[in-house]
mmCIF file of C-alpha atoms in Angstrom:
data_model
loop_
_atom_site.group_PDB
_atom_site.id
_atom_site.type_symbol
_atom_site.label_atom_id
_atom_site.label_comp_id
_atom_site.label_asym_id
_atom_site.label_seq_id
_atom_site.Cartn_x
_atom_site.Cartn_y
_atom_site.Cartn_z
ATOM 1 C CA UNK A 18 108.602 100.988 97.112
ATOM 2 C CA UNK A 19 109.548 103.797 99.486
ATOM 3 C CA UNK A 20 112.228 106.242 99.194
ATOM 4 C CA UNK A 21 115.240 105.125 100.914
ATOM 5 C CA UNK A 22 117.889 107.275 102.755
ATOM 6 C CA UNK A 23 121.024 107.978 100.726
ATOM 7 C CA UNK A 24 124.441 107.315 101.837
ATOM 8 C CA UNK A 25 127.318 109.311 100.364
ATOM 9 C CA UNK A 26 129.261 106.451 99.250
ATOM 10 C CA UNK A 27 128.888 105.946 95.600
ATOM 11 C CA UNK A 28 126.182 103.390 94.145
ATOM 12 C CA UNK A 29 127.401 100.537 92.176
ATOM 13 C CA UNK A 30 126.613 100.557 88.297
ATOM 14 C CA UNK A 31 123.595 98.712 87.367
ATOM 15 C CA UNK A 32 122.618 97.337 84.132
ATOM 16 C CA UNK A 33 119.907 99.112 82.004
ATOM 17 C CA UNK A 34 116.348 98.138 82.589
ATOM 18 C CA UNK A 35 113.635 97.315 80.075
ATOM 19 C CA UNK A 36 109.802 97.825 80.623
ATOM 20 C CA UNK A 37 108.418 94.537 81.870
ATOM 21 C CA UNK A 38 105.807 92.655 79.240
ATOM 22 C CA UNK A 39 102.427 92.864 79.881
ATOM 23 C CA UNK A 40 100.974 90.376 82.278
ATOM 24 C CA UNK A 41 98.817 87.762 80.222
ATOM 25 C CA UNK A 42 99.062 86.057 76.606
ATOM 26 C CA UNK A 43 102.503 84.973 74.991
ATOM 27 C CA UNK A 44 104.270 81.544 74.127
ATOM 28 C CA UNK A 45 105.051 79.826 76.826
ATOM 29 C CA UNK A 46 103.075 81.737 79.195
ATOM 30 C CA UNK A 47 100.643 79.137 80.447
ATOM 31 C CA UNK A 48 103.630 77.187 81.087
ATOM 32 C CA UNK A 49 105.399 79.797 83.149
ATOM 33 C CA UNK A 50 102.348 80.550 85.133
ATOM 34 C CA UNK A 51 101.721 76.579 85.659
ATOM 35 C CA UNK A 52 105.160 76.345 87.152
ATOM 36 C CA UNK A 53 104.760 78.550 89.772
ATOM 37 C CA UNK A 54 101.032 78.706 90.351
ATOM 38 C CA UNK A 55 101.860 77.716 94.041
ATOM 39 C CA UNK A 56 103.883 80.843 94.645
ATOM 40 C CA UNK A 57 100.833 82.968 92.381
ATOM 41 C CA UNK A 58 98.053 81.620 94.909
ATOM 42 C CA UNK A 59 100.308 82.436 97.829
ATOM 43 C CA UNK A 60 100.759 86.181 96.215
ATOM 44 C CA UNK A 61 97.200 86.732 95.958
ATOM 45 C CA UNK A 62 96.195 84.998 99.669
ATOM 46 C CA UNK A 63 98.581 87.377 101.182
ATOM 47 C CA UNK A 64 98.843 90.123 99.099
ATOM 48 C CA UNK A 65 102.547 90.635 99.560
ATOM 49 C CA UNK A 66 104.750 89.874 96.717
ATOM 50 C CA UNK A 67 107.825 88.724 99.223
ATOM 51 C CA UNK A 68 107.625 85.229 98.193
ATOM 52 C CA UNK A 69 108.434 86.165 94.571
ATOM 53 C CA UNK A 70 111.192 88.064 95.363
ATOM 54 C CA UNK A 71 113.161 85.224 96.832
ATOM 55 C CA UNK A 72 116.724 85.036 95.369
ATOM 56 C CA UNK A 73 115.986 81.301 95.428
ATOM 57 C CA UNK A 74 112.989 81.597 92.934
ATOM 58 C CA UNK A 75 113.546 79.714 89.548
ATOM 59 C CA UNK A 76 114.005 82.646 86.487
ATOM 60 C CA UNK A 77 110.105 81.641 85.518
ATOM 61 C CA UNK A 78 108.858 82.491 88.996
ATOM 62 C CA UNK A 79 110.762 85.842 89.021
ATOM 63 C CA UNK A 80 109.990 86.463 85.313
ATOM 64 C CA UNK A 81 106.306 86.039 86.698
ATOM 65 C CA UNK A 82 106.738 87.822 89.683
ATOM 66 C CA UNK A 83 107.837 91.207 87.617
ATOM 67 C CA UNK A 84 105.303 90.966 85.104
ATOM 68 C CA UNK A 85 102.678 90.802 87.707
ATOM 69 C CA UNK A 86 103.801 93.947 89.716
ATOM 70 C CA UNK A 87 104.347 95.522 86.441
ATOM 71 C CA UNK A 88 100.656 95.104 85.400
ATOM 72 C CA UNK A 89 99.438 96.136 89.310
ATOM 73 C CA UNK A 90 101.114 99.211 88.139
ATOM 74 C CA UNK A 91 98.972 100.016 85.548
ATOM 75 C CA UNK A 92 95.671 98.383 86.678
ATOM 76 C CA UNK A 93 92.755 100.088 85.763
ATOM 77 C CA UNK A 94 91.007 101.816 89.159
ATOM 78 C CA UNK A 95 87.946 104.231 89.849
ATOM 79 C CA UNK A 96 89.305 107.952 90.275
ATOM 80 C CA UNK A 97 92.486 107.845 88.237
ATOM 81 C CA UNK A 98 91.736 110.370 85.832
ATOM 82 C CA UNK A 99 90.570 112.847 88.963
ATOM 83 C CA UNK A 100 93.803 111.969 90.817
ATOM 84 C CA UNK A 101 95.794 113.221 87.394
ATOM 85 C CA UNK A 102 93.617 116.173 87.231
ATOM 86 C CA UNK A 103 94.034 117.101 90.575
ATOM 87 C CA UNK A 104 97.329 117.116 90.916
ATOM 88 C CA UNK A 105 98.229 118.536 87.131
ATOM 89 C CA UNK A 106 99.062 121.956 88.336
ATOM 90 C CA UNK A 107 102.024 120.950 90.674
ATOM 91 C CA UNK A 108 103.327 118.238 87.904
ATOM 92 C CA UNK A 109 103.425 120.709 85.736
ATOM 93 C CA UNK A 110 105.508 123.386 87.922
ATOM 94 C CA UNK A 111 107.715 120.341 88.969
ATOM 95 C CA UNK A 112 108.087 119.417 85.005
ATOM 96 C CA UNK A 113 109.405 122.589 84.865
ATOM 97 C CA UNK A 114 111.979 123.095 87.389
ATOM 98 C CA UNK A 115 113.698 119.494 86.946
ATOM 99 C CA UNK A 116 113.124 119.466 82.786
ATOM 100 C CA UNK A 117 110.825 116.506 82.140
ATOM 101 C CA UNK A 118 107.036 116.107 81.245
ATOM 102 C CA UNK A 119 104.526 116.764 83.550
ATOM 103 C CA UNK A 120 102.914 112.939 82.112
ATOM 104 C CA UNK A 121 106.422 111.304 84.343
ATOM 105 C CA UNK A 122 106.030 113.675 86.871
ATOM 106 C CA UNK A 123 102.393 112.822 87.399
ATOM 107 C CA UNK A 124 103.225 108.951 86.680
ATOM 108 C CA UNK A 125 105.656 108.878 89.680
ATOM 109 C CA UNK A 126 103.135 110.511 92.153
ATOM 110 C CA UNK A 127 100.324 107.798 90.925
ATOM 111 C CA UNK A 128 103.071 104.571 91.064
ATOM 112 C CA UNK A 129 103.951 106.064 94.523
ATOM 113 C CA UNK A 130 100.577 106.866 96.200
ATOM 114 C CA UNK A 131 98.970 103.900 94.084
ATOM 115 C CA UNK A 132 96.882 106.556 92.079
ATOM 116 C CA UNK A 133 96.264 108.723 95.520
ATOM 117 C CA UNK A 134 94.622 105.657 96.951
ATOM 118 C CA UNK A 135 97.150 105.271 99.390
ATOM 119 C CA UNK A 136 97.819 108.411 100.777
ATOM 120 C CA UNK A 137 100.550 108.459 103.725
ATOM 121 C CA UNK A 138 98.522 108.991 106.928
ATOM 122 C CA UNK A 139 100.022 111.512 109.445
ATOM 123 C CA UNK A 140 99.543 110.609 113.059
ATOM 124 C CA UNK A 141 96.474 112.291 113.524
ATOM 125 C CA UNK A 142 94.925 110.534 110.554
ATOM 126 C CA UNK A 143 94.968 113.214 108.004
ATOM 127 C CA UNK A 144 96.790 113.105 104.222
ATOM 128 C CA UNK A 145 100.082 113.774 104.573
ATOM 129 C CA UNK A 146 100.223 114.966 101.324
ATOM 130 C CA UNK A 147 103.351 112.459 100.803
ATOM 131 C CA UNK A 148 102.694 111.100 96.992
ATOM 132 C CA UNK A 149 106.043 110.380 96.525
ATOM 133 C CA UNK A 150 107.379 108.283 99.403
ATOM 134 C CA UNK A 151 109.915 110.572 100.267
ATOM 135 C CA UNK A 152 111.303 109.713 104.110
ATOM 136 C CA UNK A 153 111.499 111.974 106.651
ATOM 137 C CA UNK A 154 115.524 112.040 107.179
ATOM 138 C CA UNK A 155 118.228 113.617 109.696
ATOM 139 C CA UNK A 156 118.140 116.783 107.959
ATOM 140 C CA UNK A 157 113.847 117.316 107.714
ATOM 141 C CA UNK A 158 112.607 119.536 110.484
ATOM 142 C CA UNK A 159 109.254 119.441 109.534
ATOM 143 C CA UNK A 160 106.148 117.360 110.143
ATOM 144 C CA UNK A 161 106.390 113.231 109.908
ATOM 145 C CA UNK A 162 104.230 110.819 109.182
ATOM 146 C CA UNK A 163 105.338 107.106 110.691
ATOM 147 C CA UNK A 164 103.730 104.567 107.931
ATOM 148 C CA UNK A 165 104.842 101.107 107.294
ATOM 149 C CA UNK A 166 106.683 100.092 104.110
ATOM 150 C CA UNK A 167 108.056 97.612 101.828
ATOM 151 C CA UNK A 168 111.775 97.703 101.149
ATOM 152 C CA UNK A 169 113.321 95.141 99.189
ATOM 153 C CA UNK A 170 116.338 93.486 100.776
ATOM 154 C CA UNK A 171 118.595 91.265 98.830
ATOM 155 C CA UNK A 172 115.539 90.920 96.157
ATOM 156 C CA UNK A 173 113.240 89.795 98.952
ATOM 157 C CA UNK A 174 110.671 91.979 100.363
ATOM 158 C CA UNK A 175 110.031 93.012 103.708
ATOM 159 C CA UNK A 176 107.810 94.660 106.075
ATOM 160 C CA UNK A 177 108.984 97.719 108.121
ATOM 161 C CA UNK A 178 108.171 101.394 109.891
ATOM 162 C CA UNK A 179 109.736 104.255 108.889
ATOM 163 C CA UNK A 180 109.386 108.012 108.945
ATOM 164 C CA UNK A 181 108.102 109.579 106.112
ATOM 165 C CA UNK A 182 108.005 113.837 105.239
ATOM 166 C CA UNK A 183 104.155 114.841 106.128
ATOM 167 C CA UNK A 184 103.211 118.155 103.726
ATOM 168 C CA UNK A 185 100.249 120.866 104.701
ATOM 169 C CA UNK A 186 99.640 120.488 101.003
ATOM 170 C CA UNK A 187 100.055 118.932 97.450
ATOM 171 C CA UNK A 188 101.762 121.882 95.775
ATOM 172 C CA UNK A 189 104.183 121.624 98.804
ATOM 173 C CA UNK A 190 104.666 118.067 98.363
ATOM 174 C CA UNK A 191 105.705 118.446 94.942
ATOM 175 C CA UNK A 192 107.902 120.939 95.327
ATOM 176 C CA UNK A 193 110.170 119.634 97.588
ATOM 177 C CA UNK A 194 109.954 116.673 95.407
ATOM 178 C CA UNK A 195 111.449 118.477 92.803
ATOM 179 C CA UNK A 196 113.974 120.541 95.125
ATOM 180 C CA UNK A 197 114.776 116.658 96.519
ATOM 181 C CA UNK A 198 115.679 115.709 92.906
ATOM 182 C CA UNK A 199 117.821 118.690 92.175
ATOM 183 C CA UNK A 200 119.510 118.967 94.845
ATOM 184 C CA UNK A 201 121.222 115.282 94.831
ATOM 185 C CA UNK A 202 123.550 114.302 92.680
ATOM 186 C CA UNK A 203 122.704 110.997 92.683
ATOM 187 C CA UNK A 204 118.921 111.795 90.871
ATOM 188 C CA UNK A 205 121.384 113.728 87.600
ATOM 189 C CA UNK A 206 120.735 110.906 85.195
ATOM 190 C CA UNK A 207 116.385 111.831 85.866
ATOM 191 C CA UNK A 208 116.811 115.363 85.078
ATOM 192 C CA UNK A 209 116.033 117.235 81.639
ATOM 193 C CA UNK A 210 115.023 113.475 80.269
ATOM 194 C CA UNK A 211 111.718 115.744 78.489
ATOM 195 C CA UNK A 212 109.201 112.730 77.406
ATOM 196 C CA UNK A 213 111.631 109.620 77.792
ATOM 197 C CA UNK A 214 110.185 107.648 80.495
ATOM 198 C CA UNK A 215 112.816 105.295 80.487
ATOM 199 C CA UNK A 216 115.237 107.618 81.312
ATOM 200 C CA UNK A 217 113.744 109.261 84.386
ATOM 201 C CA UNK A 218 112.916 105.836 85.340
ATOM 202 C CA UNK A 219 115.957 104.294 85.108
ATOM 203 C CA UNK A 220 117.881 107.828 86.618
ATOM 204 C CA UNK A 221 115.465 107.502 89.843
ATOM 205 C CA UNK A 222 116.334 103.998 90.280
ATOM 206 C CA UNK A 223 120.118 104.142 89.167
ATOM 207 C CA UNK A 224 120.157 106.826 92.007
ATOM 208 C CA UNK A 225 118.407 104.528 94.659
ATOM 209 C CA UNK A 226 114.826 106.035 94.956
ATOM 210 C CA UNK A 227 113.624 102.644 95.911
ATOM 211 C CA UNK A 228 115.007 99.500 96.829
ATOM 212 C CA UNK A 229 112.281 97.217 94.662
ATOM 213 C CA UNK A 230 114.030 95.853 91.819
ATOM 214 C CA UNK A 231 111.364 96.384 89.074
ATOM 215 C CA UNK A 232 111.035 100.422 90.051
ATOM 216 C CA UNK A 233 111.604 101.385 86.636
ATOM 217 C CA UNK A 234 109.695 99.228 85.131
ATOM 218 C CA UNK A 235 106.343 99.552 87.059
ATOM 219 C CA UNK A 236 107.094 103.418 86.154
ATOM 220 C CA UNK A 237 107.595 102.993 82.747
ATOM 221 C CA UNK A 238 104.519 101.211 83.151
ATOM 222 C CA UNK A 239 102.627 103.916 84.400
ATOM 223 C CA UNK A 240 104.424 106.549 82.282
ATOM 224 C CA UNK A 241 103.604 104.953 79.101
ATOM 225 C CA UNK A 242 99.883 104.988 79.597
ATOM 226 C CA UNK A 243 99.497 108.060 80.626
ATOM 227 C CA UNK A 244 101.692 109.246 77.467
ATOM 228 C CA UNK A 245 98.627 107.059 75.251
ATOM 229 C CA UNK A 246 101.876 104.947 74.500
ATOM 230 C CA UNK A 247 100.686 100.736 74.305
ATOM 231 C CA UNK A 248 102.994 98.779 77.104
#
């Protein structure tokens, strides 16, 4: 769920997006889950989520297949509440400059960096310092971090290698995460959204911050907990 380069040719419209339900519980859920318990075990052998992307999936397996990456969003790990207070300084001086709550800014760094789990690795094997996926484009002349990604082609998923920006810091990071955001026109609809997490969600992936289909739903996701706000 990397950040993809940007084209200047205007994105097509896409419809609203609504937060994902929970995974677990509901009518009708055991039967949804029975129906494509094949394509579940495959998910969890191979812990990529490509198969469930497949345009070809029935509506229960990709009904199934959001719900799960929804809830992987906002699955409960050691050191969360350390990454959010280690990074609270620079969400809040992002907050700031682009107009929303330090809560979404600090959600999108943990959905990115999978609560700084997953740091980007430079080439040395240091931190990049990259929590937000941002690619390392024509126009960045400083250091890069080469990483391999998931984008989402045609709803399925696959593997690749790209560049991504590599930061001496995390205040850097985030500010040039911020500057990112206001400086593209495409990111408008995110800005000055305050505490509505579905709006910054749905402006980041309206503007194309990542090619995965459920983006701003796994973010609401995130968002929502760390707002004390039930899924």
């Amino acid at each position: 769920m990397r950040h993809v380069e940007f084209s200047t040719a205007p994105l097509p419209a896409l419809a609203p997006t609504r937060p994902t339900p929970p995974l677990g519980g509901g009518a009708g859920f055991g039967r949804v889950f029975s129906e494509v318990q094949g394509e579940v075990a495959d998910f969890i052998k191979n812990g990529d989520p490509a198969g469930f992307a497949q345009p070809s999936l029935t509506p229960s397996a990709r009904m199934l297949r959001a719900r799960v990456d929804a809830a992987a969003a906002s699955a409960d790990t050691p050191g969360q509440q350390e990454f959010i207070d280690s990074i609270a300084p620079w969400a809040r001086e992002a907050g700031e400059m682009l107009g929303v709550s330090p809560a979404l800014v600090s959600a999108h760094a943990a959905l990115e960096s999978g609560w700084g789990q997953r740091p980007l690795k430079a080439q040395d094997g240091a931190s990049s310092h990259n929590l937000f996926g941002i690619k390392a484009g024509a126009g960045w002349n400083g250091a890069v971090a080469q990483s391999e990604t998931t984008e989402y082609v045609h709803g399925a998923a696959l593997k690749t290698s790209a560049a991504f920006r590599a930061y001496p810091d995390q205040a850097s990071a985030f500010r040039d995460y911020a500057q990112l955001l206001l400086e593209n026109p495409r990111f408008r609809g995110a800005l000055g959204a305050g505490n509505d997490a579905r709006a910054f969600a749905e402006g980041l992936a309206k503007g194309g911050y990542a090619t995965d289909p459920h983006y701003a739903a796994k973010l609401q996701s995130v968002a929502a907990r760390l707002q004390g706000v039930s899924g």
